[in-house]
Short mmCIF file of C-alpha atoms in Angstrom, two decimals:
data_model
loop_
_atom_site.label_atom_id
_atom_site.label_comp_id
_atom_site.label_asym_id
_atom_site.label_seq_id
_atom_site.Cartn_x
_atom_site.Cartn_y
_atom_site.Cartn_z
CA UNK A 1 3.67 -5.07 -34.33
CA UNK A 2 5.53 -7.99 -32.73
CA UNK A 3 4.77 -10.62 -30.03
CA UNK A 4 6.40 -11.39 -26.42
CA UNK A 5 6.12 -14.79 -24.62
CA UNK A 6 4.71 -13.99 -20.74
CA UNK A 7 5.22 -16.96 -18.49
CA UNK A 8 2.24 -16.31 -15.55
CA UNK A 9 2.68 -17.64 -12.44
CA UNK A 10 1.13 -21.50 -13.18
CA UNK A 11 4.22 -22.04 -15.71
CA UNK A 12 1.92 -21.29 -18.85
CA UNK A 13 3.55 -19.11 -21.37
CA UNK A 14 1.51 -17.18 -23.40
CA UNK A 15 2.03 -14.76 -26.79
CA UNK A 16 0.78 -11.55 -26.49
CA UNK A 17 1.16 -8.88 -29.04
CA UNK A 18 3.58 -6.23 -28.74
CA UNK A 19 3.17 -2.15 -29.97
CA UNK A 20 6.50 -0.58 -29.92
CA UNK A 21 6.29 2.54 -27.34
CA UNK A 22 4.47 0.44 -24.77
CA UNK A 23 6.04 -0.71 -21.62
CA UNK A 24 5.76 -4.30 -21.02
CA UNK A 25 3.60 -4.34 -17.78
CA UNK A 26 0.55 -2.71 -20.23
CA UNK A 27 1.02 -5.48 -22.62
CA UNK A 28 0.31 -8.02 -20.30
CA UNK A 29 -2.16 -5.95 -18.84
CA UNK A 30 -3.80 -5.62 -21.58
CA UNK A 31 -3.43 -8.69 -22.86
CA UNK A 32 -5.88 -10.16 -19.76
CA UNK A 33 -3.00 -11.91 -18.10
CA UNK A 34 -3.18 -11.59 -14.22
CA UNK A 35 -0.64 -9.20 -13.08
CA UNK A 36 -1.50 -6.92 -9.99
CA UNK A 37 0.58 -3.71 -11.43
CA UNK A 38 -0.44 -1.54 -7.95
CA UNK A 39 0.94 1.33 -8.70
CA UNK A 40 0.36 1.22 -12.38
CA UNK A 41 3.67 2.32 -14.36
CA UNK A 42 4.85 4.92 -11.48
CA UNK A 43 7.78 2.77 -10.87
CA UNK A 44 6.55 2.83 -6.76
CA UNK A 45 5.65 -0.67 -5.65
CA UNK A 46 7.20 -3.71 -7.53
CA UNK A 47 4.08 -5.62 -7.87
CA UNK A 48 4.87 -5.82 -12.39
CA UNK A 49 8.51 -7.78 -11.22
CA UNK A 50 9.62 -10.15 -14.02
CA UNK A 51 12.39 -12.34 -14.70
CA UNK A 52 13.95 -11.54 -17.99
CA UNK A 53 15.15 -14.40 -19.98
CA UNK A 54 18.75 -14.71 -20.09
CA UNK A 55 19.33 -14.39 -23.19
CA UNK A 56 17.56 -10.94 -23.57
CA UNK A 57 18.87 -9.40 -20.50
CA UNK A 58 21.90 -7.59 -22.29
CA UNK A 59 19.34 -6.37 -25.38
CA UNK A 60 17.62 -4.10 -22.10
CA UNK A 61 19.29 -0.92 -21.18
CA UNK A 62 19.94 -1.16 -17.82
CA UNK A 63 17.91 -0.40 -14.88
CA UNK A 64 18.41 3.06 -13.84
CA UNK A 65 18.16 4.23 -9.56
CA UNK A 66 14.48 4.39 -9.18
CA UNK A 67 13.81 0.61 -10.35
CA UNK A 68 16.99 -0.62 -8.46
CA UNK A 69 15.32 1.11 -5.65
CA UNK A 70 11.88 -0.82 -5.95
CA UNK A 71 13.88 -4.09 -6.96
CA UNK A 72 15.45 -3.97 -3.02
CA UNK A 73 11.60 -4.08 -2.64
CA UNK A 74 10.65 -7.16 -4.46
CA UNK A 75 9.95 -11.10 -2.60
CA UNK A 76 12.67 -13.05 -4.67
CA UNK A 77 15.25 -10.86 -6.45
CA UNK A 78 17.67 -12.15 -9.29
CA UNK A 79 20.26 -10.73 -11.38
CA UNK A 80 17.70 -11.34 -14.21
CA UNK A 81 15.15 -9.05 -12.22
CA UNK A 82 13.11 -6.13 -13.93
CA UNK A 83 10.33 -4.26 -13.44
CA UNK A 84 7.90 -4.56 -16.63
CA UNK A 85 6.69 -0.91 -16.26
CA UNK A 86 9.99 0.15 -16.93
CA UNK A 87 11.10 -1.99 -20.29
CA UNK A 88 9.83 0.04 -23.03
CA UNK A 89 9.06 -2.11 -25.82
CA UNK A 90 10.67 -1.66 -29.54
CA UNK A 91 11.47 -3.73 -32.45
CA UNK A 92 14.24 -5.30 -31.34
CA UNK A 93 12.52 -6.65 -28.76
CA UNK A 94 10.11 -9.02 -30.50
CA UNK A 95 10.29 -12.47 -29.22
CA UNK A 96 11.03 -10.93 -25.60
CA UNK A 97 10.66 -13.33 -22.92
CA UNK A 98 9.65 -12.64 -19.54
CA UNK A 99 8.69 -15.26 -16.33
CA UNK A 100 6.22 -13.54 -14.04
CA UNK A 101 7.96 -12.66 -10.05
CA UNK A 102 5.48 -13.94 -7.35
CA UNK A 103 5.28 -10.36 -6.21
CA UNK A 104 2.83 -9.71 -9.07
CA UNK A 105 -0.03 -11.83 -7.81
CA UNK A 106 -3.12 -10.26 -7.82
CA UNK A 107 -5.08 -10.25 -4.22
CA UNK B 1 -23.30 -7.66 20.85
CA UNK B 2 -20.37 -8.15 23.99
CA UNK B 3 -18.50 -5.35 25.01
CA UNK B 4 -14.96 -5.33 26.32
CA UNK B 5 -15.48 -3.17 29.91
CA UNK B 6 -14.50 0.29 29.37
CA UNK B 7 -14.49 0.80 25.84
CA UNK B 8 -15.41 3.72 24.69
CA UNK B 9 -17.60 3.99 21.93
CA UNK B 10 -17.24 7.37 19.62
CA UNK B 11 -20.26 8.65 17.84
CA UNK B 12 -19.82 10.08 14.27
CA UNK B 13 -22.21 11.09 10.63
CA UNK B 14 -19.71 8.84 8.61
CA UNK B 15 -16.99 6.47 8.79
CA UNK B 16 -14.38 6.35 6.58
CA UNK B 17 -11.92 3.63 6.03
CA UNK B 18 -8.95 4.75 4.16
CA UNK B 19 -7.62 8.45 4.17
CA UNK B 20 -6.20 8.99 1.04
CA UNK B 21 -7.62 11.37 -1.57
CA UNK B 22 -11.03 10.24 -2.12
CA UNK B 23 -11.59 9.71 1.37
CA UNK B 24 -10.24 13.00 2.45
CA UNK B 25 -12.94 14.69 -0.20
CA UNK B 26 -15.22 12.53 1.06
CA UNK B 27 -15.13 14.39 4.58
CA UNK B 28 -15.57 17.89 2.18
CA UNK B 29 -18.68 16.74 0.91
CA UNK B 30 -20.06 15.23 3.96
CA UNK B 31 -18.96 18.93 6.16
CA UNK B 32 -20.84 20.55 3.47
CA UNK B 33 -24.07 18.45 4.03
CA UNK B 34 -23.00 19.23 7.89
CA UNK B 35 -21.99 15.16 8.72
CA UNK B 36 -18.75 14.79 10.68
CA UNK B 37 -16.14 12.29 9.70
CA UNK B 38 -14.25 10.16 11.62
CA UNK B 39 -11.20 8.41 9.13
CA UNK B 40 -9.37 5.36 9.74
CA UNK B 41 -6.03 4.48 7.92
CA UNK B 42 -3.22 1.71 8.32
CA UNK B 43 -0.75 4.12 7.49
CA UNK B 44 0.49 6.97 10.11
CA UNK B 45 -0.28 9.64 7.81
CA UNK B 46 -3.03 10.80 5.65
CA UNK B 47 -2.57 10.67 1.70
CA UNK B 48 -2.79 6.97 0.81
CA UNK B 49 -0.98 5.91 -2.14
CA UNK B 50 -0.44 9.57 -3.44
CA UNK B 51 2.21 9.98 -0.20
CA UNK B 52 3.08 6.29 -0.22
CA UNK B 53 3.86 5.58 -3.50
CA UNK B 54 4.36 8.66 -5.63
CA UNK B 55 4.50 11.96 -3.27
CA UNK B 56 6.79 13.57 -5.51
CA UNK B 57 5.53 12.11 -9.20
CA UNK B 58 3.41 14.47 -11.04
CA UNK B 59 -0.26 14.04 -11.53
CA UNK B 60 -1.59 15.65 -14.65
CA UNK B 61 -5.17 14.51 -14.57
CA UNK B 62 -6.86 16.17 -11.75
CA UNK B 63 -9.96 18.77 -13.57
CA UNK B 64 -8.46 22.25 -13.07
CA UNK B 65 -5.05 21.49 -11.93
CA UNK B 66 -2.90 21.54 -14.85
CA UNK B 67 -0.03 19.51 -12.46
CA UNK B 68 0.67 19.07 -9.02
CA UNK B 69 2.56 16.47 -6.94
CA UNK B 70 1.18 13.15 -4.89
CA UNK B 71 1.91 15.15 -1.88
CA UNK B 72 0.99 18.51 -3.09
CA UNK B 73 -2.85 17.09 -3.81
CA UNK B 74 -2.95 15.78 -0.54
CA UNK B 75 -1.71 18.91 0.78
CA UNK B 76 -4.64 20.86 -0.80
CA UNK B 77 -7.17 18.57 -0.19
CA UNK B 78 -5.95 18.32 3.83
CA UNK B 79 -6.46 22.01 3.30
CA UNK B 80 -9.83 21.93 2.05
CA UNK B 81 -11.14 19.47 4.27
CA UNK B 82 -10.14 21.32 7.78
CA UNK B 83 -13.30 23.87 8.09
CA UNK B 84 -15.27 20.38 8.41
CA UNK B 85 -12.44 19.01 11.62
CA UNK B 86 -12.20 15.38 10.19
CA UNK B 87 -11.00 13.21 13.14
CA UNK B 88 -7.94 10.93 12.25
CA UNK B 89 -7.86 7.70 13.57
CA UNK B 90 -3.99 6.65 12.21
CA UNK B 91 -1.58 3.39 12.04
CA UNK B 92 -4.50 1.25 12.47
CA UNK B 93 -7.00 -1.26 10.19
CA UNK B 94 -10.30 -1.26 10.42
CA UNK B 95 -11.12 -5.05 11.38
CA UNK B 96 -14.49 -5.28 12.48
CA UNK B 97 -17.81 -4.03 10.85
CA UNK B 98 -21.28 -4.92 12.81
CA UNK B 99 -24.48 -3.81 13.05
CA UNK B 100 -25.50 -1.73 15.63
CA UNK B 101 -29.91 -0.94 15.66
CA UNK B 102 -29.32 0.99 12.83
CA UNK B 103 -26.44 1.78 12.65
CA UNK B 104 -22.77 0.25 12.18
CA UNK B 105 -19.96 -0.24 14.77
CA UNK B 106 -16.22 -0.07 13.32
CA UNK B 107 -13.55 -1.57 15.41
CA UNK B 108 -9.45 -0.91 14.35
CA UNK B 109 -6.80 -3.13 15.27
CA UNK B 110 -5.77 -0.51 18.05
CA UNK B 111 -9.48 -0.77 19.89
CA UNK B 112 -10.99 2.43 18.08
CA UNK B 113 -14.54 1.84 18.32
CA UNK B 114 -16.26 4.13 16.09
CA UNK B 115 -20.37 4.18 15.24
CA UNK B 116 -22.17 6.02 12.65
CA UNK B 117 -25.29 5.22 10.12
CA UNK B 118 -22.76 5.52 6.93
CA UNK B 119 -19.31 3.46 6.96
CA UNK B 120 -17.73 4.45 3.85
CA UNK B 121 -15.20 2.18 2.39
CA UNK B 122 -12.56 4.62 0.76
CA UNK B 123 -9.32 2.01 0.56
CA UNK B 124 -8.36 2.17 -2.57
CA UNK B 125 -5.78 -0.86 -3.39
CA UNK B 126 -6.10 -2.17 0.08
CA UNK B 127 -4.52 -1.28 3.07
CA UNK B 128 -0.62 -1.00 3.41
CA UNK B 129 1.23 -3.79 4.71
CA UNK B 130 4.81 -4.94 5.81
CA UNK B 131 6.07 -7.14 2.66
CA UNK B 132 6.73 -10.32 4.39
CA UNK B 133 9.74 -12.96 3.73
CA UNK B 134 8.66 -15.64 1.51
CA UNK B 135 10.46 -18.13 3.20
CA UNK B 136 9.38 -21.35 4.20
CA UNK B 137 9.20 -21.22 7.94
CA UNK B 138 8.81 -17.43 7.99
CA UNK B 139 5.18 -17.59 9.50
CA UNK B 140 6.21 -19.48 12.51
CA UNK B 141 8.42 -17.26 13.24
CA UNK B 142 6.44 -14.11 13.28
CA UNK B 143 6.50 -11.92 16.32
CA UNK B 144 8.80 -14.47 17.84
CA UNK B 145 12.12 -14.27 16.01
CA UNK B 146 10.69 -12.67 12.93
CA UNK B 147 9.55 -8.88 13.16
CA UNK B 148 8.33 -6.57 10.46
CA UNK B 149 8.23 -3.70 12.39
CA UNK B 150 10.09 -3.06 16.22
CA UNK B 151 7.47 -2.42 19.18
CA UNK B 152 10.03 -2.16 22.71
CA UNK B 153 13.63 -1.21 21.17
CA UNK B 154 14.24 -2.99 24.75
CA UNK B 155 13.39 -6.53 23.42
CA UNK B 156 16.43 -6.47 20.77
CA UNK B 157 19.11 -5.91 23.46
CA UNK B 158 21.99 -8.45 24.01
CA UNK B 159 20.71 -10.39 21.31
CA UNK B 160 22.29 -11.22 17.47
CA UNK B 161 20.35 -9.54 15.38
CA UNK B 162 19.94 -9.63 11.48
CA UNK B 163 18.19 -6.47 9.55
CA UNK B 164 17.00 -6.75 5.66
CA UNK B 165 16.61 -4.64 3.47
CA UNK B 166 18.34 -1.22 2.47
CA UNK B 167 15.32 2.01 2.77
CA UNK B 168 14.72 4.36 5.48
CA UNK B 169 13.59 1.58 7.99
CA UNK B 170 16.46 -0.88 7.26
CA UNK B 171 18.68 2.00 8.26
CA UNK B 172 17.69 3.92 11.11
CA UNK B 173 17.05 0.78 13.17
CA UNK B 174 20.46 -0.56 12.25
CA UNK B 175 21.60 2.78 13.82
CA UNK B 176 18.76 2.29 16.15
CA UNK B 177 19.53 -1.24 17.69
CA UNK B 178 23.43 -1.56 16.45
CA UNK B 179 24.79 0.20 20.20
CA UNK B 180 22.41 -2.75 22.53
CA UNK B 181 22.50 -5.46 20.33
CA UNK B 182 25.67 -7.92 21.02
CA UNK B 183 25.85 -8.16 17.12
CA UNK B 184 24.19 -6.65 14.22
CA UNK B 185 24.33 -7.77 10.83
CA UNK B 186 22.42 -5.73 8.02
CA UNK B 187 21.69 -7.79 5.03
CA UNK B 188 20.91 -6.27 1.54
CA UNK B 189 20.56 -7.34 -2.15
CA UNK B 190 23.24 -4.74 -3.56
CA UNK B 191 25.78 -2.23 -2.11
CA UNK B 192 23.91 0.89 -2.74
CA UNK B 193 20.88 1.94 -0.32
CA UNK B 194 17.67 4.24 -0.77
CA UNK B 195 17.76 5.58 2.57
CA UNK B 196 19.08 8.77 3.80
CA UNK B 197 22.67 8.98 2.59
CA UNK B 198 23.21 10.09 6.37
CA UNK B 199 22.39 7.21 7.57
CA UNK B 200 24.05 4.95 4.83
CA UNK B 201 27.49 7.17 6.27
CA UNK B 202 26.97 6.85 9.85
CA UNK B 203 26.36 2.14 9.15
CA UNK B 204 29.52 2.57 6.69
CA UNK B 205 31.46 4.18 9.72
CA UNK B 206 29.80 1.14 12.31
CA UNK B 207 31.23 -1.40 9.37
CA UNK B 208 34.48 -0.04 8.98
CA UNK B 209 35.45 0.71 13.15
CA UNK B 210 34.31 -3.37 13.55
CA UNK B 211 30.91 -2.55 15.19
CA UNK B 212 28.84 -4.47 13.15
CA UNK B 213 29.12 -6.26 9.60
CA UNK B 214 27.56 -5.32 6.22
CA UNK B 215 26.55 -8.59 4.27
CA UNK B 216 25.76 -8.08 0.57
CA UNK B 217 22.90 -11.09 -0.49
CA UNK B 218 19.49 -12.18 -0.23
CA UNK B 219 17.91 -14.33 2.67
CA UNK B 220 17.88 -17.94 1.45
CA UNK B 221 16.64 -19.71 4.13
CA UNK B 222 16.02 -19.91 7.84
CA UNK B 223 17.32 -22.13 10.11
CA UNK B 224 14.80 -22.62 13.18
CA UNK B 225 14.35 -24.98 16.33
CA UNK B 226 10.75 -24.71 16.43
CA UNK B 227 9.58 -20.90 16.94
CA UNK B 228 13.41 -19.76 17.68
CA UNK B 229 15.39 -18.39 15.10
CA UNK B 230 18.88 -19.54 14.81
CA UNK B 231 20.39 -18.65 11.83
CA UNK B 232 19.76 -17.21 8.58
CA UNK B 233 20.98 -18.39 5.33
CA UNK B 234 22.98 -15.61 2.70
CA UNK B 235 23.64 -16.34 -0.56
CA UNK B 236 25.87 -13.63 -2.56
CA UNK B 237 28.44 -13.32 -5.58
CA UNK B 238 30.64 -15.22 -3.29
CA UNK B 239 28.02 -18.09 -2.44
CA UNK B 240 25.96 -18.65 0.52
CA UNK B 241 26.75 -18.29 4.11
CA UNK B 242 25.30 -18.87 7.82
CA UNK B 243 24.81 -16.28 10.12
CA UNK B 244 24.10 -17.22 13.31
CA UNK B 245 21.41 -14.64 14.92
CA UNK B 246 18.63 -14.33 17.85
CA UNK B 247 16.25 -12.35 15.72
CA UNK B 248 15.51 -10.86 11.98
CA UNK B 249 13.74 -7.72 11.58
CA UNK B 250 12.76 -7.52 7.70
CA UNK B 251 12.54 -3.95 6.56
CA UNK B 252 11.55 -4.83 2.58
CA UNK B 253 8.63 -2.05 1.93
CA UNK B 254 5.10 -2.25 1.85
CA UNK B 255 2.74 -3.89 -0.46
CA UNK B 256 -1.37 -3.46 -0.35
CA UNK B 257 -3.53 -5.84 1.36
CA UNK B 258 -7.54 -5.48 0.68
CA UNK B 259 -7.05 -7.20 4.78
CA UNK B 260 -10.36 -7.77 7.20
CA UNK B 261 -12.81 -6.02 4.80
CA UNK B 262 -12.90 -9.35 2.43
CA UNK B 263 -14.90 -10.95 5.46
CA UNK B 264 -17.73 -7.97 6.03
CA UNK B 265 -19.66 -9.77 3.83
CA UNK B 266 -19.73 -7.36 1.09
CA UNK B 267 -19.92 -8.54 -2.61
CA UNK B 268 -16.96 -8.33 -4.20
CA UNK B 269 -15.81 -9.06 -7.98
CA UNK B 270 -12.39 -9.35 -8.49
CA UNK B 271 -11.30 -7.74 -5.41
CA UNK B 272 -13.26 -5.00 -5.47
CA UNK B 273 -16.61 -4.28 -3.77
CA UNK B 274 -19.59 -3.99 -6.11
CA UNK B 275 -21.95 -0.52 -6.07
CA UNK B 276 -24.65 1.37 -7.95
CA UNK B 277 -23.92 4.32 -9.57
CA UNK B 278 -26.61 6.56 -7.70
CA UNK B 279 -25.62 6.08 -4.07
CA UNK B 280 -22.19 4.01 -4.66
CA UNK B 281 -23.45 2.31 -1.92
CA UNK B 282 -22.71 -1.97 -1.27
CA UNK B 283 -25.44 -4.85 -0.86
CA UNK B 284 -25.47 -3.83 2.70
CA UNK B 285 -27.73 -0.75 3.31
CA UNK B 286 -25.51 2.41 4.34
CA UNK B 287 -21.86 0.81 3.73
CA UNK B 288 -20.69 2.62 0.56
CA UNK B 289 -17.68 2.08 -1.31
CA UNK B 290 -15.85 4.75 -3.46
CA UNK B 291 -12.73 5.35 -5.39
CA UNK B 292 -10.00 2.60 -6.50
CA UNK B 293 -11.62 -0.50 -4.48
CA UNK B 294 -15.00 0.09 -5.84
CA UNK B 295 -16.06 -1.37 -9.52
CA UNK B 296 -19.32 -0.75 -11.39
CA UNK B 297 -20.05 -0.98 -15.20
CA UNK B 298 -17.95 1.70 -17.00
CA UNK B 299 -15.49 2.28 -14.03
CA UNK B 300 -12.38 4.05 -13.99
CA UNK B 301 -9.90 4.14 -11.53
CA UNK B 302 -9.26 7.67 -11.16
CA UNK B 303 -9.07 9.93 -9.02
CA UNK B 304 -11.64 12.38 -10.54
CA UNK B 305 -13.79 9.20 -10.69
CA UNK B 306 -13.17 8.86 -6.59
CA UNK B 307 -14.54 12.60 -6.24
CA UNK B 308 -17.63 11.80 -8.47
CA UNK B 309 -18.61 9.08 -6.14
CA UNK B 310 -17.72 10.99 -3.04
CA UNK B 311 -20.43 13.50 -3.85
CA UNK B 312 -23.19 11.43 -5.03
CA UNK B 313 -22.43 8.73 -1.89
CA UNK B 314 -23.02 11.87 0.55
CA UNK B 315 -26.54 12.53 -1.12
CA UNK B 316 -27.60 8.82 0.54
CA UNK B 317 -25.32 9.06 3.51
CA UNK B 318 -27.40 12.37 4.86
CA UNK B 319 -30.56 10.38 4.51
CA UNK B 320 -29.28 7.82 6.88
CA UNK B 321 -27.71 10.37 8.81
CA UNK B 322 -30.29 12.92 9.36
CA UNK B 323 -33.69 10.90 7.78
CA UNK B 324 -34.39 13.78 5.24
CA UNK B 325 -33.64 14.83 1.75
CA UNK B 326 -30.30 16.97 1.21
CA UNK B 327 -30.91 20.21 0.22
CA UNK B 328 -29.11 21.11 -3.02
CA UNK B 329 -27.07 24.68 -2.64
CA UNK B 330 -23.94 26.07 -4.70
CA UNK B 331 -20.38 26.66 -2.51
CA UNK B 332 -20.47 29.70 -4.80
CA UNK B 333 -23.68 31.45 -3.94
CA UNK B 334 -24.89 29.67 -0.29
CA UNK B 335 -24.22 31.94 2.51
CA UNK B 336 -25.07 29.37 4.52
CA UNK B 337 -22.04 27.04 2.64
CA UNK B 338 -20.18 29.98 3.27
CA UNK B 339 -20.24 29.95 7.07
CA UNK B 340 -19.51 26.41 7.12
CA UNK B 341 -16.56 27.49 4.83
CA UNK B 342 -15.37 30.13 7.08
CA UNK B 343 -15.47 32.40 4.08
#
């Protein structure tokens, strides 16, 4: 078990624990933060965007065609763009960072 | 109550207000209990998020159905619905609830006026919407200079157009508008599209014989003399640039909107409309609300849930609708169910 820093939509970052084999959209789910998450993990509607800190953008594996195709989708793309349903969390990935994309605020 | 001079009004058991798949069971449930349907949907098809969103993802939860498709459920259910004739009222939003005696009067944004004792609010995540630009300045310029969707193809010709975005829509009205329009530039984040590879082909072609320009960026900005676009800021690899343009059609997907049911005073927590678990029906006597957009103690959002509720709503709904008890019968043993069936 490891942590991830979340940075919601006011600038607050919080720490929110981390079970390898989870994607990163149900952590912060789970975790109670607000994040609309539509369509729930079915990589269809862009509404779990994130920015990906910098420095932990090469430790991802790269987006593959479906999330490119729902990133075309999302309010304010960057090169640092992801969608949390699709980042799998591991080990190495303790002490991921990720900014919330306005595209994930709830109604 | 006013009425506009010549509107009809159209008579129905049960309103529903979102035709995806717990509203489309809905109308099974109600044609078994002999109510007729009448559903309304922002979309220009029935199916909801399971045609939207995921219409060829697998669903492996549905009792009985070991896996079938977002489209393939629809399919069935479309199927199983039919012996009851459930009357589609498409590509428009229900906007207006009000009490009529005792019953309730539905208006949609395209002047559908339905009544019925039972308005049943079946919209799941909300109603789909155009994702707009979040660009300061955008809302002034809707409708004017700014379109999410094209109404007269006639009102784009002549003028400098700019289209966003890189699906299906982005596309065909770049192929659409590029032969009127005195220029056409499409805009997109990346050089690789969703849509049609047919289409991506046939705007590669326009780019390469001169006929209109491919810019590879994201909208930065909007440059405006009051409600007339004039130009629209790119910024890409290579920096940012001006293009000078009459118009900008964004084509950049749809997100869900819970939209003119907020204000029909219904309570809602967190979004969602509060029910009991008997009748799944909302602080105002005979609006009900079922599946996704509903939220009791214990609730799930599933789609097995939706069905639950569709059934036990109906029980209340035929009160209202015919001021008796429902009589309980078995689709297995009930001639009479059979009939209705056509089986």
């Amino acid at each position: 078990m490891g942590t991830i820093r979340v940075t919601d939509l006011e600038g607050v970052t919080h720490t929110v624990e981390a079970e390898p084999g989870r994607s990163v959209m149900e952590l912060i789910y789970d975790a109670g933060l607000p994040i609309k998450a539509a369509c729930f993990g079915c990589c269809s509607c862009s509404t779990c965007h994130v920015y990906v800190d910098p420095e932990w953008l090469d430790k991802l594996p790269p987006p593959g065609p479906d999330e490119e195709d729902i990133l075309d989708m999302t309010a304010e793309p960057r090169d640092t763009s992801r969608l949390s349903c699709q980042i799998t969390y591991n080990d190495a990935l303790d002490g991921l960072h990720v900014t919330l994309a306005e595209d994930t605020r709830p109604d | 109550m006013h009425e506009e001079p010549g509107t009809t009004v159209h008579d129905t058991d049960m309103i529903i207000v979102g035709a995806g798949p717990v509203g489309i069971f809905a109308v099974f449930e109600a044609g078994l209990l002999n109510m007729q349907c009448d559903l309304i949907d922002a979309l220009d098809r029935p199916g909801g998020q399971c045609t939207e969103l995921y219409p060829d993802k697998p669903i492996y939860d549905i009792p009985g159905v070991p896996v079938c498709t977002g489209q393939a459920l629809i399919d069935n259910l479309l199927k199983q619905a039919e012996p009851f004739s459930p009357r589609f009222h498409l590509s428009q939003v229900a906007e207006r609830l009000e009490a009529d005696g005792e019953r309730w009067r539905v208006t949609t944004s395209a002047g559908t006026v339905l009544r019925a004792p039972n308005v049943v609010i079946a919209a799941g995540g909300g109603s789909f919407v155009p994702k707009k630009v979040p660009l300061p300045g955008a809302e002034a310029l809707e409708g004017r200079s700014l379109f999410y969707a094209v109404r007269r193809q006639a009102d784009f010709a002549g003028k400098r157009l700019v289209i966003a975005g890189g699906g299906d829509s982005a596309l065909d009205w770049t192929l659409a508008l590029q032969p009127q329009a005195e220029r056409l530039t499409l805009v997109h984040r990346r050089d690789a599209f969703r849509a049609a590879p047919d289409s991506v082909e046939k705007m590669r072609r326009l780019v390469e014989a001169g006929a209109m320009d491919l810019v590879i960026g994201q909208i930065s900005a909007l440059h405006a003399d009051g409600t007339r676009l004039e130009a629209v800021s790119v910024r890409g690899s290579d920096g940012e640039r001006r293009i000078e343009c009459d118009a900008l059609l964004a084509f950049y997907g749809l997100t869900m909107k819970l939209g003119p049911i907020a204000d029909w005073g219904l309570e809602l927590k967190n979004n969602l409309i509060a029910v009991d678990t008997e009748k799944f029906e909302t602080n105002r006597r005979g609006v009900f609300a079922i599946g996704d957009i509903c939220t009791y103690p214990g609730k799930l959002k599933l789609i097995l849930s939706g069905f639950h509720e569709a059934a036990l709503m109906c029980q209340q709904a035929y009160r209202y609708a015919f001021g008796k008890d429902p009589a309980f019968r078995y689709t297995t043993s009930s001639s009479e169910l059979h009939k209705k069936l056509g089986v």
